[in-house]
Amino acid sequence: MNKLTSLLINLAFFLEGSTRYKKIKQFFYNLLENEHYKYKKYFDYMMMFIIISSITIIIEEVDHPIYYWLNIYDIYIVTTIFIAEYLLRLWVSDDRRKIVIEEFENSVFLGTQFNTKRVLKRIWLSIKDYILSPFAIIDLLAILPAYREIRILRIFVLFRAFKMFRYSKNTIQFLEVITSKKTELTILFLLVLFIVFISGVSLYVFEAKTNPNVHTLLDAFYWAFVTISTVGYGDITPQSNEARVFTIIIILSGLGLISFFTSIIVSSFTEKIDEIKEAKTLTKIDRLSYYYLICGYSHLAELLAQKLKNEKKPFVILENDPDKFEEIQKRGYLCIKEDASKKEVLEKIQLKEKVKAVVCLAQDDIHNIFIALNIRSISKSIPIISRTFSKNSYKKLELAGVDYIVSPYQTAGLMASKIITQPIAVEAISDILSKKKNAVCDEVEVLKNSFIENKRIKDIELDKYKLILLGVRRIDENGKKFYFNPKDDFVLKEGDLLIIMGYSISVSYFKSLVIESSLKYARFRK
C-alpha cells in the first residue's frame, strides 16, 4: 500500500469518526441547502444584499469614480465571500469520504487490493457533477467580475444578477418546472434553429445581391430569427416574391412554435402545481412553533378544524383525495395532499419537532392503525387520538400506540340514552359545545367529611342538581386513574375529582354544598 492510498484511507476514517467534522459540515449544509433550517433565510437575505450592492457598485463605476473603500469591499470582501460560498457548496454537495470507505471495506471483504485510481476517479466524477451543474457554473462566473480590469470579464456581471435566482424560492421552482420539460424544450429549440437556418440561407440566396439591407449571412439569420419570433422590427424586409413567400411560412411557423412553447410551459405548471402548493405549505409549517395534525378529512374532521380555527390554534390536514383536498383549500386550511400512513410524509412535515397531538380520522380502522404505527415509529410521546368504526378494532388501535380511542356510534348511543334519562344535562352538554348560555364543564373535589364522601354515585342524585357526571379521577398507591362514566355503585373517596357538566348556576350550587357540608362537620367536631 503506497503513501497516497494510506493517506486517503486514514483521512477518510478519521473524518468518519470525527463528530466535530460532521457537525460543522451539517451546519454549512443546513445554511446553504436546507430550506427548513431556521437561519437559512437570514443567510439568503445577506447574500442578496451583497449581490445587489456589488452590481450597483459595478454599474456606478462605469461613468463615475467610486470611493476607495467601496472598491476594496467589492473586489476583496465580496469576491472572498463568493469564493468561500462556492467551495463550501462543493464541499457539502457529497460525502466523498464514504467513497474511500466503501472501496476499502469491499477490498477487505473480497481480499483484493485497494483500487486507488478507481476511488480518485469516482471522487473526481462527484466533483465534476457539481461543477457542471447550472447553479455552480453561475456561482463560478459570478466571481470573474472582480477581475474587471480585463474588459471582456465585465460581461460576467450578468452572472451576479443570475446568482440571485439561487436565493429566490419562486425562481427555483420556476426553473424546476422548466427542467421537467427539458426533452420537449430541447426538441423545440432544435426545431427553431432548423427553421432559422433554412430561412436565413434562403433569404441570403434570394436577396444577397438585390436587398441593400442584407450584406452577410448573419443579417439573413438575424432577419429569420426576428421574423420567427413574430417581433418584426422592419429594418430588413424581403424584396423578391420568393423571399416574401418564405416570410409568410416563417410567420406561420413562428405562431405555431410560440403556441407549442406556451402549451409546454402551461402543461408543466399544471403537473407541478401540487408540488409548488405543497412547498408553500411546508414553508408555512416551518414558521409555526407547533401545530395539531389531522389525518383524513371527514365531517368529524371538518368540525374539529372549525373548532381549532375558532380557538386560534394552528393545525394541518393530511388528505390524499383530490376532491376533499380542493374543498379543504377553499376553506383556507393548511393542507397537504399526501397519504398520512407514509413515514416519509410524516417526517417531511416535522412531526417529531412540531406536532402537539395527532387526530386519526381516516375512512377505515386499518388506515388509522397504519397511521398510528408510523407515528409511533417516529415519536413515542406524541398523543394520538383515533376514531374507530368497530369494537373489534379497539385492541388493535391500542397496540398500534393510540392513546385515546373515540367511537362516534358508541358516543351517539350514550347521548341518546342520556337524552331519555337526563334531558337537562344533555341540553347543558349541547350548550357547552355550542358555547350557548352559561353551560360549563368543571371539576369538584370530594372533601373530607363532605356529604358525598363514601357515597355511591346513585346516592348523590346528581339529576336533582341538573348535572351530568363524565367521570372520576382518583389518585391512590397505584397512581392516577380516570374512571369514565362510572357505575352507579361506584363509591367516592376523599381526594377524588368529579368531572361534571351543567349550567354554571347548577355547578356553583353543587360545589358550595360540598364545601359547606365539609366545613359544617369540622365546626361540629370543635
XYZ file of C-alpha atoms in Angstrom:
526
model
C 0.000 0.000 0.000
C 1.612 3.291 -1.123
C 1.604 6.549 0.841
C -1.238 8.130 -1.150
C -3.520 5.140 -0.582
C -2.654 5.044 3.118
C -3.282 8.784 3.428
C -6.671 8.511 1.679
C -7.874 5.650 3.877
C -6.641 7.160 7.159
C -8.116 10.559 6.325
C -11.480 9.051 5.334
C -11.791 7.046 8.564
C -10.594 9.992 10.651
C -13.292 12.233 9.172
C -15.908 9.489 9.527
C -15.132 9.200 13.234
C -14.968 12.942 13.888
C -18.204 14.215 15.429
C -16.990 17.801 15.210
C -16.279 17.495 11.478
C -19.772 16.087 10.854
C -21.419 18.829 12.913
C -19.548 21.567 11.044
C -20.412 20.039 7.674
C -24.061 19.609 8.670
C -24.188 23.231 9.812
C -22.955 24.523 6.452
C -25.228 22.119 4.579
C -28.231 23.445 6.506
C -27.129 27.042 5.988
C -26.613 26.615 2.242
C -29.121 23.964 1.163
C -31.716 23.130 3.830
C -34.841 25.227 3.198
C -36.253 24.276 6.614
C -33.211 25.473 8.569
C -34.238 28.474 10.646
C -31.123 30.558 9.862
C -31.031 29.903 6.102
C -33.389 32.757 5.249
C -31.075 35.228 7.027
C -28.128 33.904 5.037
C -30.154 34.281 1.822
C -31.061 37.881 2.719
C -27.398 38.665 3.404
C -26.271 37.179 0.068
C -28.961 39.078 -1.838
C -27.784 42.318 -0.217
C -24.166 41.541 -1.147
C -25.113 40.738 -4.758
C -27.260 43.868 -5.195
C -24.615 46.118 -3.620
C -21.899 44.593 -5.820
C -23.919 45.063 -9.023
C -24.718 48.656 -8.001
C -21.016 49.416 -7.499
C -20.063 47.906 -10.874
C -22.771 49.901 -12.676
C -21.889 53.114 -10.851
C -18.190 52.961 -11.726
C -18.944 52.853 -15.476
C -19.413 56.653 -15.604
C -18.340 57.799 -12.145
C -15.336 57.204 -9.919
C -16.203 55.297 -6.744
C -14.816 55.593 -3.237
C -11.705 53.588 -2.473
C -13.380 51.638 0.339
C -16.223 50.608 -1.996
C -13.647 49.283 -4.426
C -11.985 47.308 -1.621
C -15.384 45.984 -0.494
C -16.339 44.809 -3.988
C -13.008 43.379 -5.139
C -11.825 41.736 -1.933
C -14.699 41.219 0.510
C -17.454 40.300 -1.972
C -15.143 38.138 -4.066
C -13.824 36.335 -0.980
C -17.386 35.612 0.162
C -18.329 34.291 -3.303
C -15.241 32.054 -3.459
C -15.849 30.745 0.074
C -19.503 30.038 -0.735
C -18.545 28.223 -3.948
C -16.029 25.994 -2.140
C -18.423 25.315 0.744
C -21.195 24.278 -1.656
C -18.738 21.977 -3.408
C -17.764 20.502 -0.030
C -21.306 19.795 1.193
C -22.574 18.555 -2.187
C -21.438 14.989 -1.402
C -19.787 12.857 1.315
C -16.710 11.827 -0.653
C -15.052 10.147 2.322
C -17.693 7.416 2.021
C -16.386 6.556 -1.449
C -12.990 5.719 0.082
C -14.519 3.793 2.994
C -16.810 1.800 0.702
C -13.911 0.834 -1.592
C -11.727 -0.123 1.390
C -14.428 -2.288 3.004
C -15.120 -4.027 -0.322
C -11.412 -4.734 -0.849
C -11.085 -6.199 2.669
C -14.222 -8.314 2.256
C -13.191 -9.660 -1.170
C -9.494 -9.926 -0.297
C -8.496 -7.709 -3.221
C -6.134 -4.757 -3.496
C -7.466 -1.280 -2.778
C -8.013 0.434 -6.143
C -6.770 3.999 -5.639
C -7.326 5.029 -9.257
C -10.977 3.972 -9.171
C -11.531 5.869 -5.928
C -9.920 9.041 -7.278
C -11.966 8.716 -10.470
C -15.224 8.407 -8.500
C -14.256 11.397 -6.359
C -13.467 13.430 -9.484
C -16.791 12.450 -11.111
C -18.610 13.561 -7.959
C -16.793 16.905 -8.056
C -17.390 17.273 -11.802
C -21.134 16.637 -11.393
C -21.333 19.607 -9.069
C -19.015 21.873 -11.079
C -21.076 21.344 -14.246
C -24.439 21.939 -12.567
C -26.157 25.186 -13.725
C -26.036 26.987 -10.388
C -22.380 26.026 -9.815
C -21.456 27.474 -13.224
C -23.285 30.707 -12.342
C -21.515 30.842 -8.951
C -18.125 30.421 -10.617
C -18.743 33.002 -13.344
C -20.099 35.453 -10.738
C -16.588 35.603 -9.258
C -14.988 36.826 -12.514
C -16.243 40.480 -12.447
C -13.754 41.010 -9.620
C -11.118 40.992 -12.366
C -12.945 43.602 -14.427
C -9.726 45.423 -15.313
C -9.745 42.790 -18.056
C -12.532 44.361 -20.116
C -14.067 41.172 -21.502
C -14.664 39.850 -17.982
C -17.063 42.728 -17.247
C -19.789 40.916 -19.133
C -19.860 38.362 -16.321
C -21.518 40.933 -14.085
C -24.729 39.457 -15.534
C -23.980 36.248 -13.674
C -24.004 38.112 -10.393
C -27.583 39.044 -11.221
C -28.332 35.425 -12.187
C -26.841 34.357 -8.862
C -29.837 35.924 -7.116
C -32.011 33.167 -8.587
C -30.437 30.756 -6.117
C -31.890 32.706 -3.200
C -35.408 33.112 -4.585
C -37.686 30.131 -3.979
C -40.139 31.179 -6.671
C -37.370 31.386 -9.257
C -36.014 27.989 -8.243
C -39.481 26.483 -8.541
C -39.875 28.047 -11.995
C -36.527 26.612 -13.120
C -37.523 23.191 -11.784
C -40.725 23.378 -13.814
C -38.747 24.267 -16.957
C -36.226 21.492 -16.275
C -39.006 18.906 -16.013
C -39.796 19.573 -19.701
C -36.182 19.513 -20.837
C -36.786 16.985 -23.637
C -39.714 18.878 -25.167
C -37.902 22.224 -24.922
C -34.769 20.749 -26.487
C -36.803 19.468 -29.443
C -38.474 22.881 -29.771
C -35.111 24.659 -29.643
C -33.643 22.405 -32.357
C -36.734 22.971 -34.495
C -36.336 26.751 -34.149
C -32.657 26.505 -35.113
C -33.543 24.396 -38.146
C -36.198 26.851 -39.383
C -33.935 29.865 -38.723
C -31.085 28.183 -40.594
C -33.211 27.232 -43.637
C -34.922 30.640 -43.728
C -31.703 32.593 -43.280
C -29.887 30.682 -46.002
C -32.882 31.068 -48.342
C -33.078 34.839 -47.812
C -29.345 35.192 -48.365
C -29.521 33.193 -51.604
C -32.530 35.135 -52.910
C -31.601 38.681 -51.842
C -27.894 38.952 -51.051
C -27.321 40.938 -54.244
C -30.681 42.715 -54.559
C -31.576 43.733 -50.986
C -29.490 46.674 -49.691
C -30.041 45.581 -46.056
C -28.748 42.021 -46.490
C -24.941 42.128 -46.662
C -23.910 38.968 -44.818
C -25.310 35.604 -43.808
C -25.568 36.961 -40.250
C -28.018 39.627 -41.495
C -30.158 36.874 -43.026
C -30.118 34.802 -39.810
C -30.981 37.929 -37.802
C -33.993 38.595 -40.083
C -35.121 34.945 -39.806
C -34.945 34.972 -36.009
C -36.761 38.321 -35.671
C -39.470 37.111 -38.057
C -39.999 33.682 -36.454
C -40.335 35.345 -33.037
C -43.149 37.493 -34.563
C -41.340 40.671 -33.440
C -40.664 42.017 -36.942
C -38.576 45.179 -36.475
C -38.907 46.089 -40.160
C -35.235 47.001 -40.591
C -34.892 44.145 -43.092
C -37.795 43.450 -45.455
C -37.847 40.930 -48.304
C -37.868 42.379 -51.833
C -38.407 39.312 -54.026
C -41.569 37.230 -54.291
C -39.697 34.091 -53.242
C -38.479 35.749 -50.044
C -41.979 37.047 -49.259
C -43.388 33.523 -49.560
C -40.712 32.360 -47.112
C -41.675 35.219 -44.793
C -45.307 34.065 -44.707
C -44.180 30.497 -43.948
C -41.846 31.701 -41.191
C -44.544 33.871 -39.557
C -46.992 30.957 -39.518
C -44.259 28.669 -38.187
C -43.455 31.229 -35.503
C -47.063 31.351 -34.338
C -47.131 27.561 -34.172
C -43.846 27.382 -32.256
C -44.979 30.033 -29.766
C -48.210 28.089 -29.210
C -46.173 24.907 -28.767
C -43.869 26.629 -26.266
C -46.834 28.056 -24.336
C -48.540 24.655 -24.155
C -45.327 23.060 -22.829
C -44.972 25.661 -20.069
C -48.668 25.526 -19.125
C -48.695 21.713 -19.008
C -45.528 21.631 -16.895
C -47.013 24.114 -14.418
C -50.239 22.086 -14.315
C -48.243 18.963 -13.491
C -46.124 20.739 -10.887
C -48.817 22.901 -9.302
C -49.395 20.442 -6.445
C -45.673 20.346 -5.684
C -45.497 24.149 -5.691
C -48.510 24.396 -3.365
C -47.015 21.741 -1.098
C -43.705 23.615 -0.962
C -45.523 26.788 0.106
C -47.489 24.865 2.738
C -44.279 23.328 4.095
C -42.794 26.819 4.302
C -45.807 27.977 6.336
C -45.497 24.901 8.574
C -41.834 25.702 9.085
C -42.822 29.090 10.526
C -45.129 27.519 13.142
C -43.754 26.783 16.588
C -46.267 23.935 16.968
C -49.472 22.629 15.390
C -52.105 19.894 15.609
C -52.216 17.250 12.871
C -55.495 15.941 11.429
C -55.107 12.811 9.282
C -58.033 12.428 6.897
C -60.906 14.765 6.133
C -64.489 13.893 7.010
C -67.441 15.548 8.723
C -65.744 14.999 12.096
C -62.509 16.498 10.757
C -64.457 19.487 9.458
C -65.985 20.092 12.906
C -62.599 19.684 14.589
C -60.918 22.059 12.127
C -63.602 24.691 12.699
C -63.206 24.311 16.469
C -59.418 24.722 16.285
C -59.801 27.700 13.967
C -62.223 29.408 16.373
C -59.754 28.845 19.211
C -56.918 30.216 17.027
C -54.893 27.016 17.328
C -52.698 26.089 14.331
C -53.432 22.807 12.567
C -52.551 20.943 9.376
C -54.659 18.399 7.485
C -53.252 15.436 5.544
C -55.683 14.267 2.854
C -54.879 12.306 -0.300
C -58.275 12.556 -2.013
C -58.169 15.308 -4.725
C -61.815 16.371 -4.269
C -61.507 16.667 -0.495
C -58.159 18.425 -0.905
C -59.807 21.118 -3.050
C -62.613 21.511 -0.509
C -60.081 21.981 2.300
C -58.205 24.595 0.281
C -61.423 26.509 -0.393
C -61.945 26.715 3.365
C -58.475 28.221 3.740
C -56.983 25.461 5.910
C -53.353 24.345 5.709
C -53.422 21.038 3.874
C -51.003 18.679 2.134
C -52.205 16.193 -0.481
C -50.350 13.156 0.825
C -51.086 9.781 2.396
C -50.765 10.145 6.177
C -49.779 6.468 6.534
C -46.424 7.085 4.787
C -43.496 7.626 7.118
C -41.626 9.953 4.748
C -44.655 12.270 4.668
C -44.728 12.481 8.473
C -41.009 13.236 8.574
C -41.412 15.908 5.895
C -43.952 17.825 7.996
C -41.604 17.742 11.026
C -43.891 15.509 13.072
C -41.412 14.884 15.886
C -40.370 18.515 16.237
C -43.647 20.435 15.881
C -46.773 18.298 16.198
C -48.513 18.646 19.566
C -51.160 15.953 19.004
C -52.457 13.794 16.144
C -56.089 13.003 15.360
C -56.592 9.993 13.049
C -59.853 10.383 11.129
C -59.272 8.170 8.089
C -62.184 6.361 6.441
C -61.360 2.939 7.929
C -59.705 1.455 11.004
C -56.923 -0.240 9.017
C -55.744 3.109 7.682
C -55.872 4.645 11.168
C -53.797 1.741 12.527
C -51.146 2.234 9.827
C -51.025 5.965 10.567
C -50.599 5.324 14.305
C -47.833 2.749 13.707
C -45.857 5.162 11.536
C -46.296 7.980 14.056
C -45.065 5.742 16.865
C -42.031 4.731 14.781
C -41.066 8.420 14.730
C -42.188 9.553 18.198
C -43.225 7.606 21.276
C -44.612 10.598 23.162
C -46.968 12.446 20.773
C -50.599 11.958 21.913
C -52.668 10.096 19.302
C -56.464 10.237 19.167
C -58.207 7.937 16.727
C -61.738 7.299 15.569
C -62.859 3.687 15.317
C -65.673 2.122 13.348
C -65.733 -1.237 15.129
C -65.377 -2.532 18.678
C -63.081 -5.233 17.300
C -60.509 -2.565 16.433
C -60.079 -1.204 19.969
C -57.310 -3.621 20.922
C -55.526 -3.227 17.579
C -55.544 0.557 17.867
C -54.189 0.343 21.416
C -51.395 -1.982 20.266
C -50.614 0.474 17.450
C -49.977 3.154 20.095
C -53.233 5.121 20.085
C -53.741 6.919 23.411
C -57.428 7.808 23.092
C -59.983 5.896 21.036
C -63.299 7.501 20.116
C -66.296 5.660 18.700
C -68.868 8.076 17.216
C -71.554 5.381 17.266
C -70.953 4.464 20.908
C -70.918 8.144 21.868
C -74.148 8.727 19.958
C -75.758 5.766 21.735
C -74.645 7.061 25.120
C -76.005 10.529 24.328
C -79.301 9.062 23.164
C -79.706 7.186 26.445
C -78.863 10.338 28.397
C -81.422 12.351 26.428
C -84.051 9.911 27.666
C -82.897 9.783 31.293
C -81.246 13.200 31.777
C -82.527 15.634 29.139
C -81.478 18.770 31.016
C -77.920 17.541 31.451
C -77.718 16.699 27.764
C -79.023 20.153 26.932
C -76.216 21.545 29.065
C -73.670 19.497 27.111
C -75.093 20.810 23.862
C -74.842 24.361 25.154
C -71.229 23.818 26.209
C -70.273 22.507 22.796
C -72.091 25.332 21.018
C -70.992 27.920 23.601
C -74.537 28.990 24.364
C -75.907 30.314 27.666
C -73.729 29.611 30.750
C -73.105 25.893 30.393
C -69.724 24.747 31.750
C -67.601 21.703 32.412
C -65.934 21.727 35.841
C -64.361 19.528 38.489
C -65.474 19.039 42.089
C -63.165 17.630 44.743
C -64.530 15.140 47.270
C -63.621 16.932 50.509
C -63.131 15.181 53.824
C -66.401 14.689 55.714
C -68.461 16.255 52.909
C -71.884 14.816 52.156
C -70.567 13.000 49.048
C -67.623 11.261 50.773
C -68.006 7.463 50.958
C -71.252 7.704 48.991
C -72.236 5.735 45.920
C -72.843 7.645 42.702
C -76.537 6.801 42.705
C -76.935 8.087 46.289
C -75.729 11.584 45.371
C -78.648 12.081 42.953
C -76.885 14.365 40.504
C -80.098 14.526 38.460
C -81.597 16.587 41.257
C -78.900 19.225 40.723
C -79.336 19.059 36.913
C -75.770 17.814 36.447
C -74.178 15.009 34.458
C -71.122 13.071 35.622
C -68.486 12.452 32.955
C -66.008 10.610 35.127
C -63.973 10.426 38.306
C -60.213 10.872 38.664
C -58.661 9.004 41.570
C -55.116 9.059 42.946
C -54.007 6.086 45.046
C -50.898 3.992 45.636
C -51.107 2.776 42.022
C -51.024 6.319 40.654
C -53.635 8.352 38.782
C -56.605 6.670 37.167
C -59.633 8.065 35.367
C -62.972 6.246 35.573
C -65.093 7.283 32.609
C -68.859 7.104 33.177
C -68.528 5.093 36.438
C -71.247 2.691 37.507
C -73.961 3.675 39.980
C -72.396 1.624 42.800
C -69.006 3.371 42.448
C -68.024 4.690 45.928
C -66.412 8.128 46.160
C -63.393 8.659 48.408
C -61.670 11.723 49.837
C -59.493 13.410 47.202
C -61.458 12.114 44.226
C -62.222 14.632 41.478
C -65.668 14.559 39.894
C -65.767 15.826 36.301
C -69.262 17.264 35.881
C -71.160 19.192 33.220
C -74.126 21.508 33.577
C -75.195 25.120 33.745
C -72.877 27.348 35.749
C -75.531 28.050 38.392
C -76.032 24.301 38.978
C -72.297 23.618 39.183
C -71.685 26.532 41.571
C -74.587 25.453 43.813
C -73.369 21.846 43.993
C -69.777 22.892 44.778
C -70.986 25.205 47.544
C -72.975 22.350 49.111
C -69.893 20.110 49.138
C -67.751 22.810 50.759
C -70.412 23.786 53.318
C -71.032 20.185 54.374
C -67.300 19.671 54.955
C -66.945 22.911 56.964
C -70.110 22.209 58.947
C -68.748 18.862 60.109
C -65.439 20.488 61.071
C -67.228 23.150 63.170
C -69.383 20.466 64.787
C -66.264 18.495 65.816
C -64.845 21.593 67.505
